[in-house]
Amino acid sequence: MGDINRVVIVGAGQGGAEAATQLRTRGFAGEITLVGEERLPPYQRPPLSKKFLLGELEEDRLPFRPAEVYEEERITLILGHRCTWIDRVGKRVRMDGGRELPYDALILATGAKPRALPVPGADLPGVFTLRTATDVDEIRPRFTPGAKLVVIGAGYIGLEVAAVGRQSGLDVTVLEAMPRPLARVTAPEVAGFFLDYHTRKGVKFVLGGKAAVIKGEGAVRAVGLTDGSEIPADIVIVGIGVDPDISLAEKAVLAVGDGIVTDRFCRTSDPAIYAIGDCASRPLVHYGRTARLESVHNAIEGGKIAAAMITGTKPPDEELPWFWSDQYELKLTIAGLFAGYDRIVHRGSMEEASFACFYYLGDRLLAVDAVNRPAEYLGAKQVIQRGRTIEPAALQDMSKSMKEIVAATR
């Protein structure tokens, strides 16, 4: 471990918590300080737009581990504070209030910030983004049966919120600037399935529409569109994407692009500083390009890799990117990245809400979207991870199980 005796981790989300835990697991005996902006110890974010918003998960079940466990493992938690400056020469991080933390190795796990809606009235009471437990605490009192909810943005978060809204008895309208939901993350066939499913559940969609103004006096009353029409609203939730929180890295003159630029081992342009999770842009070894991923998988993997590099232990082999989304009774699981595909092979039945779409580029299997089909998700993930592919005809043969199909690729 060389001369590394003090590690500071900026950002107490999934990646930061994983890095701290992995440092101890991998034998690091020095000081670990984990700094987070929120009041809660590191907690799960995926349930925020699902079970936590629905009221099926209590706040005390959100944290990965109780705060006492960090104390037992000699991990110093500093919560409710933001880091404002990095002195790369002196190897110190300054926090709001002026306190400075010396480091030998620094891990940036600053995550991403929700994009604000750039229209008049976006600051009215009743207009929210959904990124933190505090956001949900503020939204919940307005999530009452019959209330008119407008969700702006039909990505994963937007559709999850729409589903919870309908399950809670709200009148839900989704406004999306693109011609279909999930346009940036999945194929038209899969997007069409989710559009139809939500519509049958009572969600109204305005596709190809853009907000021009949020109307109201003292509280939101309606969303005005660029075509002059209005959507009545008692509550508006904005889910138009996130931007990586790179402000600290920019001020420290680290290499940045769409995220803090790192190598395969999460090292930034400063050898003493690592970046992981939503804020980092790193090589995707399965696809031969560099990109930024917003996923639990990426945060966990980054934490493991950074801890391995700091402790001089073996880093894990990079996993194929994976994602998931829960909407009503639907479990969407995604393995791989579909960008660049030129054909899709279907397996299962959309009518029965049990199917998988396999994305190919030529003969190469790139990714899979599976709805209520865990075997197809896991099988495709294994195959792509190994750098292999599956003959499309094999997938269309429903007499064979996915396990059999995967075994035949070995």
mmCIF file with all atom_site columns, N, CA, C and O in Angstrom, residues 283-332:
data_model
loop_
_atom_site.group_PDB
_atom_site.id
_atom_site.type_symbol
_atom_site.label_atom_id
_atom_site.label_alt_id
_atom_site.label_comp_id
_atom_site.label_asym_id
_atom_site.label_entity_id
_atom_site.label_seq_id
_atom_site.pdbx_PDB_ins_code
_atom_site.Cartn_x
_atom_site.Cartn_y
_atom_site.Cartn_z
_atom_site.occupancy
_atom_site.B_iso_or_equiv
_atom_site.pdbx_formal_charge
_atom_site.auth_seq_id
_atom_site.auth_comp_id
_atom_site.auth_asym_id
_atom_site.auth_atom_id
_atom_site.pdbx_PDB_model_num
ATOM 1   N N  . PRO A 1 283 ? -13.251 3.790  -19.634 1.00 0.00 ? 283 PRO A N  1
ATOM 2   C CA . PRO A 1 283 ? -13.326 2.840  -20.746 1.00 0.00 ? 283 PRO A CA 1
ATOM 3   C C  . PRO A 1 283 ? -14.303 1.699  -20.451 1.00 0.00 ? 283 PRO A C  1
ATOM 4   O O  . PRO A 1 283 ? -14.313 1.148  -19.342 1.00 0.00 ? 283 PRO A O  1
ATOM 5   N N  . LEU A 1 284 ? -15.117 1.366  -21.450 1.00 0.00 ? 284 LEU A N  1
ATOM 6   C CA . LEU A 1 284 ? -16.020 0.228  -21.358 1.00 0.00 ? 284 LEU A CA 1
ATOM 7   C C  . LEU A 1 284 ? -15.372 -0.908 -22.147 1.00 0.00 ? 284 LEU A C  1
ATOM 8   O O  . LEU A 1 284 ? -15.409 -0.929 -23.380 1.00 0.00 ? 284 LEU A O  1
ATOM 9   N N  . VAL A 1 285 ? -14.757 -1.829 -21.440 1.00 0.00 ? 285 VAL A N  1
ATOM 10  C CA . VAL A 1 285 ? -13.897 -2.810 -22.094 1.00 0.00 ? 285 VAL A CA 1
ATOM 11  C C  . VAL A 1 285 ? -14.664 -3.743 -23.022 1.00 0.00 ? 285 VAL A C  1
ATOM 12  O O  . VAL A 1 285 ? -14.092 -4.302 -23.963 1.00 0.00 ? 285 VAL A O  1
ATOM 13  N N  . HIS A 1 286 ? -15.954 -3.925 -22.795 1.00 0.00 ? 286 HIS A N  1
ATOM 14  C CA . HIS A 1 286 ? -16.734 -4.828 -23.640 1.00 0.00 ? 286 HIS A CA 1
ATOM 15  C C  . HIS A 1 286 ? -17.155 -4.168 -24.953 1.00 0.00 ? 286 HIS A C  1
ATOM 16  O O  . HIS A 1 286 ? -17.633 -4.845 -25.864 1.00 0.00 ? 286 HIS A O  1
ATOM 17  N N  . TYR A 1 287 ? -16.992 -2.849 -25.024 1.00 0.00 ? 287 TYR A N  1
ATOM 18  C CA . TYR A 1 287 ? -17.476 -2.137 -26.204 1.00 0.00 ? 287 TYR A CA 1
ATOM 19  C C  . TYR A 1 287 ? -16.407 -1.272 -26.876 1.00 0.00 ? 287 TYR A C  1
ATOM 20  O O  . TYR A 1 287 ? -16.681 -0.627 -27.877 1.00 0.00 ? 287 TYR A O  1
ATOM 21  N N  . GLY A 1 288 ? -15.212 -1.232 -26.311 1.00 0.00 ? 288 GLY A N  1
ATOM 22  C CA . GLY A 1 288 ? -14.116 -0.529 -26.953 1.00 0.00 ? 288 GLY A CA 1
ATOM 23  C C  . GLY A 1 288 ? -14.302 0.968  -27.051 1.00 0.00 ? 288 GLY A C  1
ATOM 24  O O  . GLY A 1 288 ? -13.825 1.604  -27.995 1.00 0.00 ? 288 GLY A O  1
ATOM 25  N N  . ARG A 1 289 ? -14.975 1.555  -26.083 1.00 0.00 ? 289 ARG A N  1
ATOM 26  C CA . ARG A 1 289 ? -15.152 3.010  -26.079 1.00 0.00 ? 289 ARG A CA 1
ATOM 27  C C  . ARG A 1 289 ? -15.241 3.498  -24.637 1.00 0.00 ? 289 ARG A C  1
ATOM 28  O O  . ARG A 1 289 ? -15.388 2.704  -23.701 1.00 0.00 ? 289 ARG A O  1
ATOM 29  N N  . THR A 1 290 ? -15.156 4.801  -24.488 1.00 0.00 ? 290 THR A N  1
ATOM 30  C CA . THR A 1 290 ? -15.257 5.417  -23.163 1.00 0.00 ? 290 THR A CA 1
ATOM 31  C C  . THR A 1 290 ? -16.626 6.061  -23.012 1.00 0.00 ? 290 THR A C  1
ATOM 32  O O  . THR A 1 290 ? -17.139 6.686  -23.950 1.00 0.00 ? 290 THR A O  1
ATOM 33  N N  . ALA A 1 291 ? -17.234 5.922  -21.858 1.00 0.00 ? 291 ALA A N  1
ATOM 34  C CA . ALA A 1 291 ? -18.551 6.513  -21.633 1.00 0.00 ? 291 ALA A CA 1
ATOM 35  C C  . ALA A 1 291 ? -18.794 6.647  -20.139 1.00 0.00 ? 291 ALA A C  1
ATOM 36  O O  . ALA A 1 291 ? -18.050 6.109  -19.313 1.00 0.00 ? 291 ALA A O  1
ATOM 37  N N  . ARG A 1 292 ? -19.842 7.367  -19.822 1.00 0.00 ? 292 ARG A N  1
ATOM 38  C CA . ARG A 1 292 ? -20.284 7.535  -18.437 1.00 0.00 ? 292 ARG A CA 1
ATOM 39  C C  . ARG A 1 292 ? -21.560 6.727  -18.251 1.00 0.00 ? 292 ARG A C  1
ATOM 40  O O  . ARG A 1 292 ? -22.483 6.821  -19.052 1.00 0.00 ? 292 ARG A O  1
ATOM 41  N N  . LEU A 1 293 ? -21.595 5.926  -17.196 1.00 0.00 ? 293 LEU A N  1
ATOM 42  C CA . LEU A 1 293 ? -22.758 5.096  -16.927 1.00 0.00 ? 293 LEU A CA 1
ATOM 43  C C  . LEU A 1 293 ? -23.429 5.531  -15.629 1.00 0.00 ? 293 LEU A C  1
ATOM 44  O O  . LEU A 1 293 ? -22.745 5.793  -14.633 1.00 0.00 ? 293 LEU A O  1
ATOM 45  N N  . GLU A 1 294 ? -24.745 5.602  -15.655 1.00 0.00 ? 294 GLU A N  1
ATOM 46  C CA . GLU A 1 294 ? -25.521 5.920  -14.452 1.00 0.00 ? 294 GLU A CA 1
ATOM 47  C C  . GLU A 1 294 ? -26.196 4.633  -14.001 1.00 0.00 ? 294 GLU A C  1
ATOM 48  O O  . GLU A 1 294 ? -27.292 4.302  -14.459 1.00 0.00 ? 294 GLU A O  1
ATOM 49  N N  . SER A 1 295 ? -25.526 3.902  -13.129 1.00 0.00 ? 295 SER A N  1
ATOM 50  C CA . SER A 1 295 ? -26.075 2.610  -12.714 1.00 0.00 ? 295 SER A CA 1
ATOM 51  C C  . SER A 1 295 ? -25.487 2.164  -11.393 1.00 0.00 ? 295 SER A C  1
ATOM 52  O O  . SER A 1 295 ? -24.370 2.556  -11.021 1.00 0.00 ? 295 SER A O  1
ATOM 53  N N  . VAL A 1 296 ? -26.233 1.330  -10.703 1.00 0.00 ? 296 VAL A N  1
ATOM 54  C CA . VAL A 1 296 ? -25.747 0.711  -9.475  1.00 0.00 ? 296 VAL A CA 1
ATOM 55  C C  . VAL A 1 296 ? -24.507 -0.126 -9.777  1.00 0.00 ? 296 VAL A C  1
ATOM 56  O O  . VAL A 1 296 ? -23.511 -0.077 -9.043  1.00 0.00 ? 296 VAL A O  1
ATOM 57  N N  . HIS A 1 297 ? -24.571 -0.888 -10.870 1.00 0.00 ? 297 HIS A N  1
ATOM 58  C CA . HIS A 1 297 ? -23.432 -1.728 -11.250 1.00 0.00 ? 297 HIS A CA 1
ATOM 59  C C  . HIS A 1 297 ? -22.150 -0.919 -11.371 1.00 0.00 ? 297 HIS A C  1
ATOM 60  O O  . HIS A 1 297 ? -21.100 -1.302 -10.853 1.00 0.00 ? 297 HIS A O  1
ATOM 61  N N  . ASN A 1 298 ? -22.224 0.209  -12.060 1.00 0.00 ? 298 ASN A N  1
ATOM 62  C CA . ASN A 1 298 ? -21.034 1.017  -12.303 1.00 0.00 ? 298 ASN A CA 1
ATOM 63  C C  . ASN A 1 298 ? -20.470 1.589  -11.006 1.00 0.00 ? 298 ASN A C  1
ATOM 64  O O  . ASN A 1 298 ? -19.253 1.651  -10.822 1.00 0.00 ? 298 ASN A O  1
ATOM 65  N N  . ALA A 1 299 ? -21.359 2.022  -10.108 1.00 0.00 ? 299 ALA A N  1
ATOM 66  C CA . ALA A 1 299 ? -20.908 2.582  -8.831  1.00 0.00 ? 299 ALA A CA 1
ATOM 67  C C  . ALA A 1 299 ? -20.214 1.524  -7.976  1.00 0.00 ? 299 ALA A C  1
ATOM 68  O O  . ALA A 1 299 ? -19.147 1.764  -7.402  1.00 0.00 ? 299 ALA A O  1
ATOM 69  N N  . ILE A 1 300 ? -20.824 0.351  -7.895  1.00 0.00 ? 300 ILE A N  1
ATOM 70  C CA . ILE A 1 300 ? -20.236 -0.729 -7.089  1.00 0.00 ? 300 ILE A CA 1
ATOM 71  C C  . ILE A 1 300 ? -18.888 -1.159 -7.668  1.00 0.00 ? 300 ILE A C  1
ATOM 72  O O  . ILE A 1 300 ? -17.894 -1.290 -6.944  1.00 0.00 ? 300 ILE A O  1
ATOM 73  N N  . GLU A 1 301 ? -18.861 -1.346 -8.976  1.00 0.00 ? 301 GLU A N  1
ATOM 74  C CA . GLU A 1 301 ? -17.623 -1.789 -9.614  1.00 0.00 ? 301 GLU A CA 1
ATOM 75  C C  . GLU A 1 301 ? -16.511 -0.757 -9.452  1.00 0.00 ? 301 GLU A C  1
ATOM 76  O O  . GLU A 1 301 ? -15.361 -1.098 -9.155  1.00 0.00 ? 301 GLU A O  1
ATOM 77  N N  . GLY A 1 302 ? -16.855 0.523  -9.627  1.00 0.00 ? 302 GLY A N  1
ATOM 78  C CA . GLY A 1 302 ? -15.859 1.571  -9.454  1.00 0.00 ? 302 GLY A CA 1
ATOM 79  C C  . GLY A 1 302 ? -15.287 1.586  -8.047  1.00 0.00 ? 302 GLY A C  1
ATOM 80  O O  . GLY A 1 302 ? -14.081 1.773  -7.846  1.00 0.00 ? 302 GLY A O  1
ATOM 81  N N  . GLY A 1 303 ? -16.158 1.394  -7.052  1.00 0.00 ? 303 GLY A N  1
ATOM 82  C CA . GLY A 1 303 ? -15.692 1.353  -5.667  1.00 0.00 ? 303 GLY A CA 1
ATOM 83  C C  . GLY A 1 303 ? -14.713 0.217  -5.429  1.00 0.00 ? 303 GLY A C  1
ATOM 84  O O  . GLY A 1 303 ? -13.691 0.378  -4.747  1.00 0.00 ? 303 GLY A O  1
ATOM 85  N N  . LYS A 1 304 ? -15.012 -0.933 -6.022  1.00 0.00 ? 304 LYS A N  1
ATOM 86  C CA . LYS A 1 304 ? -14.124 -2.090 -5.868  1.00 0.00 ? 304 LYS A CA 1
ATOM 87  C C  . LYS A 1 304 ? -12.776 -1.856 -6.556  1.00 0.00 ? 304 LYS A C  1
ATOM 88  O O  . LYS A 1 304 ? -11.714 -2.173 -6.004  1.00 0.00 ? 304 LYS A O  1
ATOM 89  N N  . ILE A 1 305 ? -12.828 -1.290 -7.747  1.00 0.00 ? 305 ILE A N  1
ATOM 90  C CA . ILE A 1 305 ? -11.590 -1.081 -8.506  1.00 0.00 ? 305 ILE A CA 1
ATOM 91  C C  . ILE A 1 305 ? -10.693 -0.053 -7.818  1.00 0.00 ? 305 ILE A C  1
ATOM 92  O O  . ILE A 1 305 ? -9.486  -0.264 -7.663  1.00 0.00 ? 305 ILE A O  1
ATOM 93  N N  . ALA A 1 306 ? -11.279 1.077  -7.401  1.00 0.00 ? 306 ALA A N  1
ATOM 94  C CA . ALA A 1 306 ? -10.481 2.110  -6.737  1.00 0.00 ? 306 ALA A CA 1
ATOM 95  C C  . ALA A 1 306 ? -9.848  1.573  -5.454  1.00 0.00 ? 306 ALA A C  1
ATOM 96  O O  . ALA A 1 306 ? -8.665  1.823  -5.179  1.00 0.00 ? 306 ALA A O  1
ATOM 97  N N  . ALA A 1 307 ? -10.626 0.817  -4.679  1.00 0.00 ? 307 ALA A N  1
ATOM 98  C CA . ALA A 1 307 ? -10.083 0.243  -3.440  1.00 0.00 ? 307 ALA A CA 1
ATOM 99  C C  . ALA A 1 307 ? -8.955  -0.733 -3.738  1.00 0.00 ? 307 ALA A C  1
ATOM 100 O O  . ALA A 1 307 ? -7.947  -0.783 -3.019  1.00 0.00 ? 307 ALA A O  1
ATOM 101 N N  . ALA A 1 308 ? -9.110  -1.507 -4.811  1.00 0.00 ? 308 ALA A N  1
ATOM 102 C CA . ALA A 1 308 ? -8.057  -2.454 -5.186  1.00 0.00 ? 308 ALA A CA 1
ATOM 103 C C  . ALA A 1 308 ? -6.777  -1.732 -5.559  1.00 0.00 ? 308 ALA A C  1
ATOM 104 O O  . ALA A 1 308 ? -5.671  -2.137 -5.166  1.00 0.00 ? 308 ALA A O  1
ATOM 105 N N  . MET A 1 309 ? -6.904  -0.649 -6.325  1.00 0.00 ? 309 MET A N  1
ATOM 106 C CA . MET A 1 309 ? -5.711  0.090  -6.737  1.00 0.00 ? 309 MET A CA 1
ATOM 107 C C  . MET A 1 309 ? -5.005  0.706  -5.534  1.00 0.00 ? 309 MET A C  1
ATOM 108 O O  . MET A 1 309 ? -3.774  0.713  -5.448  1.00 0.00 ? 309 MET A O  1
ATOM 109 N N  . ILE A 1 310 ? -5.763  1.245  -4.602  1.00 0.00 ? 310 ILE A N  1
ATOM 110 C CA . ILE A 1 310 ? -5.178  1.893  -3.422  1.00 0.00 ? 310 ILE A CA 1
ATOM 111 C C  . ILE A 1 310 ? -4.493  0.871  -2.522  1.00 0.00 ? 310 ILE A C  1
ATOM 112 O O  . ILE A 1 310 ? -3.434  1.143  -1.934  1.00 0.00 ? 310 ILE A O  1
ATOM 113 N N  . THR A 1 311 ? -5.078  -0.324 -2.415  1.00 0.00 ? 311 THR A N  1
ATOM 114 C CA . THR A 1 311 ? -4.525  -1.344 -1.519  1.00 0.00 ? 311 THR A CA 1
ATOM 115 C C  . THR A 1 311 ? -3.517  -2.261 -2.209  1.00 0.00 ? 311 THR A C  1
ATOM 116 O O  . THR A 1 311 ? -2.898  -3.111 -1.550  1.00 0.00 ? 311 THR A O  1
ATOM 117 N N  . GLY A 1 312 ? -3.361  -2.118 -3.521  1.00 0.00 ? 312 GLY A N  1
ATOM 118 C CA . GLY A 1 312 ? -2.440  -2.983 -4.235  1.00 0.00 ? 312 GLY A CA 1
ATOM 119 C C  . GLY A 1 312 ? -2.925  -4.409 -4.360  1.00 0.00 ? 312 GLY A C  1
ATOM 120 O O  . GLY A 1 312 ? -2.121  -5.344 -4.502  1.00 0.00 ? 312 GLY A O  1
ATOM 121 N N  . THR A 1 313 ? -4.241  -4.605 -4.313  1.00 0.00 ? 313 THR A N  1
ATOM 122 C CA . THR A 1 313 ? -4.819  -5.941 -4.466  1.00 0.00 ? 313 THR A CA 1
ATOM 123 C C  . THR A 1 313 ? -5.395  -6.084 -5.870  1.00 0.00 ? 313 THR A C  1
ATOM 124 O O  . THR A 1 313 ? -5.474  -5.118 -6.628  1.00 0.00 ? 313 THR A O  1
ATOM 125 N N  . LYS A 1 314 ? -5.818  -7.294 -6.216  1.00 0.00 ? 314 LYS A N  1
ATOM 126 C CA . LYS A 1 314 ? -6.280  -7.564 -7.582  1.00 0.00 ? 314 LYS A CA 1
ATOM 127 C C  . LYS A 1 314 ? -7.665  -6.945 -7.805  1.00 0.00 ? 314 LYS A C  1
ATOM 128 O O  . LYS A 1 314 ? -8.605  -7.261 -7.075  1.00 0.00 ? 314 LYS A O  1
ATOM 129 N N  . PRO A 1 315 ? -7.801  -6.093 -8.818  1.00 0.00 ? 315 PRO A N  1
ATOM 130 C CA . PRO A 1 315 ? -9.122  -5.535 -9.105  1.00 0.00 ? 315 PRO A CA 1
ATOM 131 C C  . PRO A 1 315 ? -10.021 -6.584 -9.739  1.00 0.00 ? 315 PRO A C  1
ATOM 132 O O  . PRO A 1 315 ? -9.536  -7.546 -10.352 1.00 0.00 ? 315 PRO A O  1
ATOM 133 N N  . PRO A 1 316 ? -11.329 -6.430 -9.618  1.00 0.00 ? 316 PRO A N  1
ATOM 134 C CA . PRO A 1 316 ? -12.236 -7.398 -10.241 1.00 0.00 ? 316 PRO A CA 1
ATOM 135 C C  . PRO A 1 316 ? -12.220 -7.244 -11.754 1.00 0.00 ? 316 PRO A C  1
ATOM 136 O O  . PRO A 1 316 ? -11.895 -6.178 -12.288 1.00 0.00 ? 316 PRO A O  1
ATOM 137 N N  . ASP A 1 317 ? -12.566 -8.308 -12.448 1.00 0.00 ? 317 ASP A N  1
ATOM 138 C CA . ASP A 1 317 ? -12.782 -8.195 -13.891 1.00 0.00 ? 317 ASP A CA 1
ATOM 139 C C  . ASP A 1 317 ? -14.028 -7.344 -14.110 1.00 0.00 ? 317 ASP A C  1
ATOM 140 O O  . ASP A 1 317 ? -15.032 -7.503 -13.403 1.00 0.00 ? 317 ASP A O  1
ATOM 141 N N  . GLU A 1 318 ? -13.955 -6.462 -15.098 1.00 0.00 ? 318 GLU A N  1
ATOM 142 C CA . GLU A 1 318 ? -15.104 -5.595 -15.339 1.00 0.00 ? 318 GLU A CA 1
ATOM 143 C C  . GLU A 1 318 ? -16.309 -6.407 -15.806 1.00 0.00 ? 318 GLU A C  1
ATOM 144 O O  . GLU A 1 318 ? -16.199 -7.277 -16.664 1.00 0.00 ? 318 GLU A O  1
ATOM 145 N N  . GLU A 1 319 ? -17.435 -6.092 -15.224 1.00 0.00 ? 319 GLU A N  1
ATOM 146 C CA . GLU A 1 319 ? -18.679 -6.774 -15.544 1.00 0.00 ? 319 GLU A CA 1
ATOM 147 C C  . GLU A 1 319 ? -19.360 -6.067 -16.714 1.00 0.00 ? 319 GLU A C  1
ATOM 148 O O  . GLU A 1 319 ? -19.163 -4.867 -16.928 1.00 0.00 ? 319 GLU A O  1
ATOM 149 N N  . LEU A 1 320 ? -20.172 -6.807 -17.451 1.00 0.00 ? 320 LEU A N  1
ATOM 150 C CA . LEU A 1 320 ? -20.996 -6.184 -18.479 1.00 0.00 ? 320 LEU A CA 1
ATOM 151 C C  . LEU A 1 320 ? -21.960 -5.211 -17.803 1.00 0.00 ? 320 LEU A C  1
ATOM 152 O O  . LEU A 1 320 ? -22.536 -5.544 -16.757 1.00 0.00 ? 320 LEU A O  1
ATOM 153 N N  . PRO A 1 321 ? -22.152 -4.004 -18.330 1.00 0.00 ? 321 PRO A N  1
ATOM 154 C CA . PRO A 1 321 ? -23.113 -3.075 -17.710 1.00 0.00 ? 321 PRO A CA 1
ATOM 155 C C  . PRO A 1 321 ? -24.507 -3.689 -17.594 1.00 0.00 ? 321 PRO A C  1
ATOM 156 O O  . PRO A 1 321 ? -24.968 -4.365 -18.525 1.00 0.00 ? 321 PRO A O  1
ATOM 157 N N  . TRP A 1 322 ? -25.146 -3.459 -16.459 1.00 0.00 ? 322 TRP A N  1
ATOM 158 C CA . TRP A 1 322 ? -26.511 -3.943 -16.283 1.00 0.00 ? 322 TRP A CA 1
ATOM 159 C C  . TRP A 1 322 ? -27.356 -2.903 -15.561 1.00 0.00 ? 322 TRP A C  1
ATOM 160 O O  . TRP A 1 322 ? -26.855 -2.057 -14.825 1.00 0.00 ? 322 TRP A O  1
ATOM 161 N N  . PHE A 1 323 ? -28.661 -2.959 -15.805 1.00 0.00 ? 323 PHE A N  1
ATOM 162 C CA . PHE A 1 323 ? -29.612 -1.975 -15.288 1.00 0.00 ? 323 PHE A CA 1
ATOM 163 C C  . PHE A 1 323 ? -30.936 -2.687 -15.026 1.00 0.00 ? 323 PHE A C  1
ATOM 164 O O  . PHE A 1 323 ? -31.163 -3.797 -15.513 1.00 0.00 ? 323 PHE A O  1
ATOM 165 N N  . TRP A 1 324 ? -31.825 -2.007 -14.288 1.00 0.00 ? 324 TRP A N  1
ATOM 166 C CA . TRP A 1 324 ? -33.178 -2.557 -14.144 1.00 0.00 ? 324 TRP A CA 1
ATOM 167 C C  . TRP A 1 324 ? -34.165 -1.426 -13.855 1.00 0.00 ? 324 TRP A C  1
ATOM 168 O O  . TRP A 1 324 ? -33.790 -0.326 -13.450 1.00 0.00 ? 324 TRP A O  1
ATOM 169 N N  . SER A 1 325 ? -35.453 -1.733 -14.077 1.00 0.00 ? 325 SER A N  1
ATOM 170 C CA . SER A 1 325 ? -36.524 -0.796 -13.767 1.00 0.00 ? 325 SER A CA 1
ATOM 171 C C  . SER A 1 325 ? -37.770 -1.585 -13.393 1.00 0.00 ? 325 SER A C  1
ATOM 172 O O  . SER A 1 325 ? -38.135 -2.544 -14.085 1.00 0.00 ? 325 SER A O  1
ATOM 173 N N  . ASP A 1 326 ? -38.414 -1.176 -12.285 1.00 0.00 ? 326 ASP A N  1
ATOM 174 C CA . ASP A 1 326 ? -39.672 -1.795 -11.854 1.00 0.00 ? 326 ASP A CA 1
ATOM 175 C C  . ASP A 1 326 ? -40.818 -0.842 -12.137 1.00 0.00 ? 326 ASP A C  1
ATOM 176 O O  . ASP A 1 326 ? -40.799 0.309  -11.675 1.00 0.00 ? 326 ASP A O  1
ATOM 177 N N  . GLN A 1 327 ? -41.819 -1.314 -12.890 1.00 0.00 ? 327 GLN A N  1
ATOM 178 C CA . GLN A 1 327 ? -43.006 -0.522 -13.196 1.00 0.00 ? 327 GLN A CA 1
ATOM 179 C C  . GLN A 1 327 ? -44.223 -1.445 -13.113 1.00 0.00 ? 327 GLN A C  1
ATOM 180 O O  . GLN A 1 327 ? -44.326 -2.395 -13.884 1.00 0.00 ? 327 GLN A O  1
ATOM 181 N N  . TYR A 1 328 ? -45.123 -1.154 -12.155 1.00 0.00 ? 328 TYR A N  1
ATOM 182 C CA . TYR A 1 328 ? -46.271 -2.028 -11.911 1.00 0.00 ? 328 TYR A CA 1
ATOM 183 C C  . TYR A 1 328 ? -45.774 -3.456 -11.654 1.00 0.00 ? 328 TYR A C  1
ATOM 184 O O  . TYR A 1 328 ? -44.918 -3.655 -10.800 1.00 0.00 ? 328 TYR A O  1
ATOM 185 N N  . GLU A 1 329 ? -46.302 -4.411 -12.438 1.00 0.00 ? 329 GLU A N  1
ATOM 186 C CA . GLU A 1 329 ? -45.900 -5.815 -12.289 1.00 0.00 ? 329 GLU A CA 1
ATOM 187 C C  . GLU A 1 329 ? -44.723 -6.159 -13.197 1.00 0.00 ? 329 GLU A C  1
ATOM 188 O O  . GLU A 1 329 ? -44.348 -7.327 -13.296 1.00 0.00 ? 329 GLU A O  1
ATOM 189 N N  . LEU A 1 330 ? -44.175 -5.166 -13.837 1.00 0.00 ? 330 LEU A N  1
ATOM 190 C CA . LEU A 1 330 ? -43.131 -5.404 -14.831 1.00 0.00 ? 330 LEU A CA 1
ATOM 191 C C  . LEU A 1 330 ? -41.742 -5.254 -14.215 1.00 0.00 ? 330 LEU A C  1
ATOM 192 O O  . LEU A 1 330 ? -41.468 -4.289 -13.499 1.00 0.00 ? 330 LEU A O  1
ATOM 193 N N  . LYS A 1 331 ? -40.883 -6.211 -14.517 1.00 0.00 ? 331 LYS A N  1
ATOM 194 C CA . LYS A 1 331 ? -39.475 -6.128 -14.124 1.00 0.00 ? 331 LYS A CA 1
ATOM 195 C C  . LYS A 1 331 ? -38.657 -6.098 -15.407 1.00 0.00 ? 331 LYS A C  1
ATOM 196 O O  . LYS A 1 331 ? -38.526 -7.116 -16.093 1.00 0.00 ? 331 LYS A O  1
ATOM 197 N N  . LEU A 1 332 ? -38.159 -4.912 -15.749 1.00 0.00 ? 332 LEU A N  1
ATOM 198 C CA . LEU A 1 332 ? -37.304 -4.759 -16.924 1.00 0.00 ? 332 LEU A CA 1
ATOM 199 C C  . LEU A 1 332 ? -35.858 -4.894 -16.483 1.00 0.00 ? 332 LEU A C  1
ATOM 200 O O  . LEU A 1 332 ? -35.391 -4.140 -15.617 1.00 0.00 ? 332 LEU A O  1
#
